[in-house]
PDB file of C-alpha atoms in Angstrom:
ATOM      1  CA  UNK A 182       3.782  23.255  29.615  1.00  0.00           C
ATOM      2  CA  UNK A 183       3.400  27.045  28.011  1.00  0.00           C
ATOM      3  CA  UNK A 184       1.474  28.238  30.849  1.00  0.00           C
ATOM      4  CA  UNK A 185       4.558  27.081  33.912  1.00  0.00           C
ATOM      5  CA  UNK A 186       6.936  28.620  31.250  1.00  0.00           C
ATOM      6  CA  UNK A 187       5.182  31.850  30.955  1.00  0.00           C
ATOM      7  CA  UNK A 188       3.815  32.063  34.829  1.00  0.00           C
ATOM      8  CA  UNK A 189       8.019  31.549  35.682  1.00  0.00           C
ATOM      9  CA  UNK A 190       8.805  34.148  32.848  1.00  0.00           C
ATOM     10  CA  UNK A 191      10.342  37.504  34.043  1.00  0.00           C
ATOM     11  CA  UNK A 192       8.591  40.091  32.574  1.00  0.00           C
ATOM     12  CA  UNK A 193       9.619  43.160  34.244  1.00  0.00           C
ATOM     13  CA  UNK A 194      11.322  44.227  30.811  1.00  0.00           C
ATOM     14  CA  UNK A 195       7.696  44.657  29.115  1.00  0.00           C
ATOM     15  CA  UNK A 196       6.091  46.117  31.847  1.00  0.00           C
ATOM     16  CA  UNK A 197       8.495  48.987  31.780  1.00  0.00           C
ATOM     17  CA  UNK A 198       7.986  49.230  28.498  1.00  0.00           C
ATOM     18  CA  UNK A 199       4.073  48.984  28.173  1.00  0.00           C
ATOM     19  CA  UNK A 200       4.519  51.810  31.548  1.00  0.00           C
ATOM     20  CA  UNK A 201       6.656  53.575  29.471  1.00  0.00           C
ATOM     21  CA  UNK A 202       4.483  53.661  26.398  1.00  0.00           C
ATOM     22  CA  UNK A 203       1.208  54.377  28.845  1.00  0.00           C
ATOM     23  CA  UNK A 204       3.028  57.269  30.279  1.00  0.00           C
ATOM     24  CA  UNK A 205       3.773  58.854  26.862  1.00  0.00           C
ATOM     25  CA  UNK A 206       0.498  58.861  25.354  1.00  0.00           C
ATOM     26  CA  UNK A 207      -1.072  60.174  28.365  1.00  0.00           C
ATOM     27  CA  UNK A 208       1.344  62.943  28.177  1.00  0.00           C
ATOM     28  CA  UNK A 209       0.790  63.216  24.519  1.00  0.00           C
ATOM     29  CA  UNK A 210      -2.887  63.066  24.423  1.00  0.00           C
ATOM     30  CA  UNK A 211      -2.529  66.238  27.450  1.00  0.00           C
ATOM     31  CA  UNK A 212      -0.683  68.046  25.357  1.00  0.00           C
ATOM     32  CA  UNK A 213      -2.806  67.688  21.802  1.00  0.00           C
ATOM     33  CA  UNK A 214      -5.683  69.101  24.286  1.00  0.00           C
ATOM     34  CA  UNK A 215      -3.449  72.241  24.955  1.00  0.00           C
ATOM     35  CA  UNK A 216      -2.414  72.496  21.225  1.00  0.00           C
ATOM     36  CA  UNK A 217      -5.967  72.408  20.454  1.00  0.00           C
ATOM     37  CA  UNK A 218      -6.735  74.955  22.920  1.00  0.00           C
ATOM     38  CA  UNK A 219      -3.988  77.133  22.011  1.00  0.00           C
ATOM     39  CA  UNK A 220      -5.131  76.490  17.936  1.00  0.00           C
ATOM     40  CA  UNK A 221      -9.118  77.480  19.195  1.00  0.00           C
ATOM     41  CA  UNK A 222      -7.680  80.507  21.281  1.00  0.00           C
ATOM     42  CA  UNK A 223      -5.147  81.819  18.336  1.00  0.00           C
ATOM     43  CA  UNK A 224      -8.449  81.486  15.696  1.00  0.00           C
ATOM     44  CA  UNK A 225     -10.474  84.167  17.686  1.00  0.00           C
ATOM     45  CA  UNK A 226      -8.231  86.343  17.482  1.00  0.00           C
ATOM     46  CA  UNK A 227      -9.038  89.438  15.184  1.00  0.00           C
ATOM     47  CA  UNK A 228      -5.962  91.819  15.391  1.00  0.00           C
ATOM     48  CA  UNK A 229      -3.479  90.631  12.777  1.00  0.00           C
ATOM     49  CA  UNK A 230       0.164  91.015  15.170  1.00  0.00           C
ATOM     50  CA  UNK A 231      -1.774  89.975  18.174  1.00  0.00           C
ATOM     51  CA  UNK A 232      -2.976  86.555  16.352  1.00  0.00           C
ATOM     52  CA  UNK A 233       0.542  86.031  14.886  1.00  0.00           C
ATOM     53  CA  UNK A 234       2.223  86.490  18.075  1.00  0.00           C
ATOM     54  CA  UNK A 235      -0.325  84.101  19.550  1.00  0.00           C
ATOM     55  CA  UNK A 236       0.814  81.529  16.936  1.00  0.00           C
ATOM     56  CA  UNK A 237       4.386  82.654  17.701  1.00  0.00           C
ATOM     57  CA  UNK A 238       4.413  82.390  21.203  1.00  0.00           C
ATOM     58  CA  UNK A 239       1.636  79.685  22.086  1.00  0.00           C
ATOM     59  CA  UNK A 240       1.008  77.283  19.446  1.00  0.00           C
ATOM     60  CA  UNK A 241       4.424  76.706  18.274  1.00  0.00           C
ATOM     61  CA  UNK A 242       5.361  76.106  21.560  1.00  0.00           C
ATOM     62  CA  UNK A 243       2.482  73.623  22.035  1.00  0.00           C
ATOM     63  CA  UNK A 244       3.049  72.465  18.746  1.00  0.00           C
ATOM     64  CA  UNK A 245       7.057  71.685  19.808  1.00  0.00           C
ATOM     65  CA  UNK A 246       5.742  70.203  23.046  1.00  0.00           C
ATOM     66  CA  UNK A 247       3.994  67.870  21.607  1.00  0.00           C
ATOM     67  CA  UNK A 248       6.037  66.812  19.059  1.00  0.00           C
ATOM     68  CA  UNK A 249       8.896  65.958  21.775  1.00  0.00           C
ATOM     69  CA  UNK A 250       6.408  63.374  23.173  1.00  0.00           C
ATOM     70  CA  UNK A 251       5.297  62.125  19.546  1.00  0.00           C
ATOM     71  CA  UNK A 252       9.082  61.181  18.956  1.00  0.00           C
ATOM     72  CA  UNK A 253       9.673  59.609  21.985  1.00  0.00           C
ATOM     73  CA  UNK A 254       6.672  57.796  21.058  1.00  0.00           C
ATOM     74  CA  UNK A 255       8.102  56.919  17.424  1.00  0.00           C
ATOM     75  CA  UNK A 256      11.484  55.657  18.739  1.00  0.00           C
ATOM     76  CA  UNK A 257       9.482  53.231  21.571  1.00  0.00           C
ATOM     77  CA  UNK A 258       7.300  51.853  19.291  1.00  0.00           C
ATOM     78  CA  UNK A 259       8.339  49.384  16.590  1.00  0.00           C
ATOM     79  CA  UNK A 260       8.391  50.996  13.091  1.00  0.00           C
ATOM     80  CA  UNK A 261       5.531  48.070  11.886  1.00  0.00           C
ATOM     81  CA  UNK A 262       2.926  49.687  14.500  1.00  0.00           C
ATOM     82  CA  UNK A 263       3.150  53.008  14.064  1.00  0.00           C
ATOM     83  CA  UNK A 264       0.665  54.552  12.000  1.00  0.00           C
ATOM     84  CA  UNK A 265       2.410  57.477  10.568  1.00  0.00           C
ATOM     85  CA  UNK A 266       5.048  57.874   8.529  1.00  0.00           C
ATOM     86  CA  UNK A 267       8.446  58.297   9.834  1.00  0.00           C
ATOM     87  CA  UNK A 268      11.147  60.742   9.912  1.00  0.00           C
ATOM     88  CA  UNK A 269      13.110  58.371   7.414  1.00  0.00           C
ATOM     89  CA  UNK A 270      10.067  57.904   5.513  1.00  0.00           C
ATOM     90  CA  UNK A 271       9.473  61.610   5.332  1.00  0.00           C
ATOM     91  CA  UNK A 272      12.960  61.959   3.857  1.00  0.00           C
ATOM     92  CA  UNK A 273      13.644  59.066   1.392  1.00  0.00           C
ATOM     93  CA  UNK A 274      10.030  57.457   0.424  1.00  0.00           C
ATOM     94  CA  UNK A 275       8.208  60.154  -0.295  1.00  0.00           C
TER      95      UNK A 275
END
């Protein structure tokens, strides 16, 4: 019977993972809001060195942030289900 088999079934492995995965886009979605932010705030910026620095300084660094999480994401996630195009992708199928 499937439903003893998977009721007995240790499945500790895929929670981690799913907790893993949760964990990641929360922290991903957090910082795309402060990339945004930082995006908004650089935009209103009218003094030319001032709004460069402010790209410098705050939304390449938001930009970097997120992109650690996005990775982490793309390595976790199996290359079928994720909906962008990948680093390998990027370099030989484009």
């Amino acid at each position: 019977n499937i439903v003893e088999v998977v009721e007995d079934a240790d499945v500790s492995v895929q929670k981690e993972l799913v907790k893993k995965l949760n964990d990641l886009y929360i922290e991903a979605s957090k910082a795309l809001a402060t990339l945004d932010a930082s995006v908004k705030k650089a935009q209103k910026i009218e003094e030319i060195q001032e709004k460069a620095r402010a790209y410098k300084f705050e939304v390449c660094e938001a930009m970097q942030a997120l992109r650690i999480l996005c990775d982490a994401l793309e390595e976790t996630v199996a290359e079928e289900y994720w909906p962008f195009p990948t680093y390998c992708d990027l370099l030989f199928r484009v």
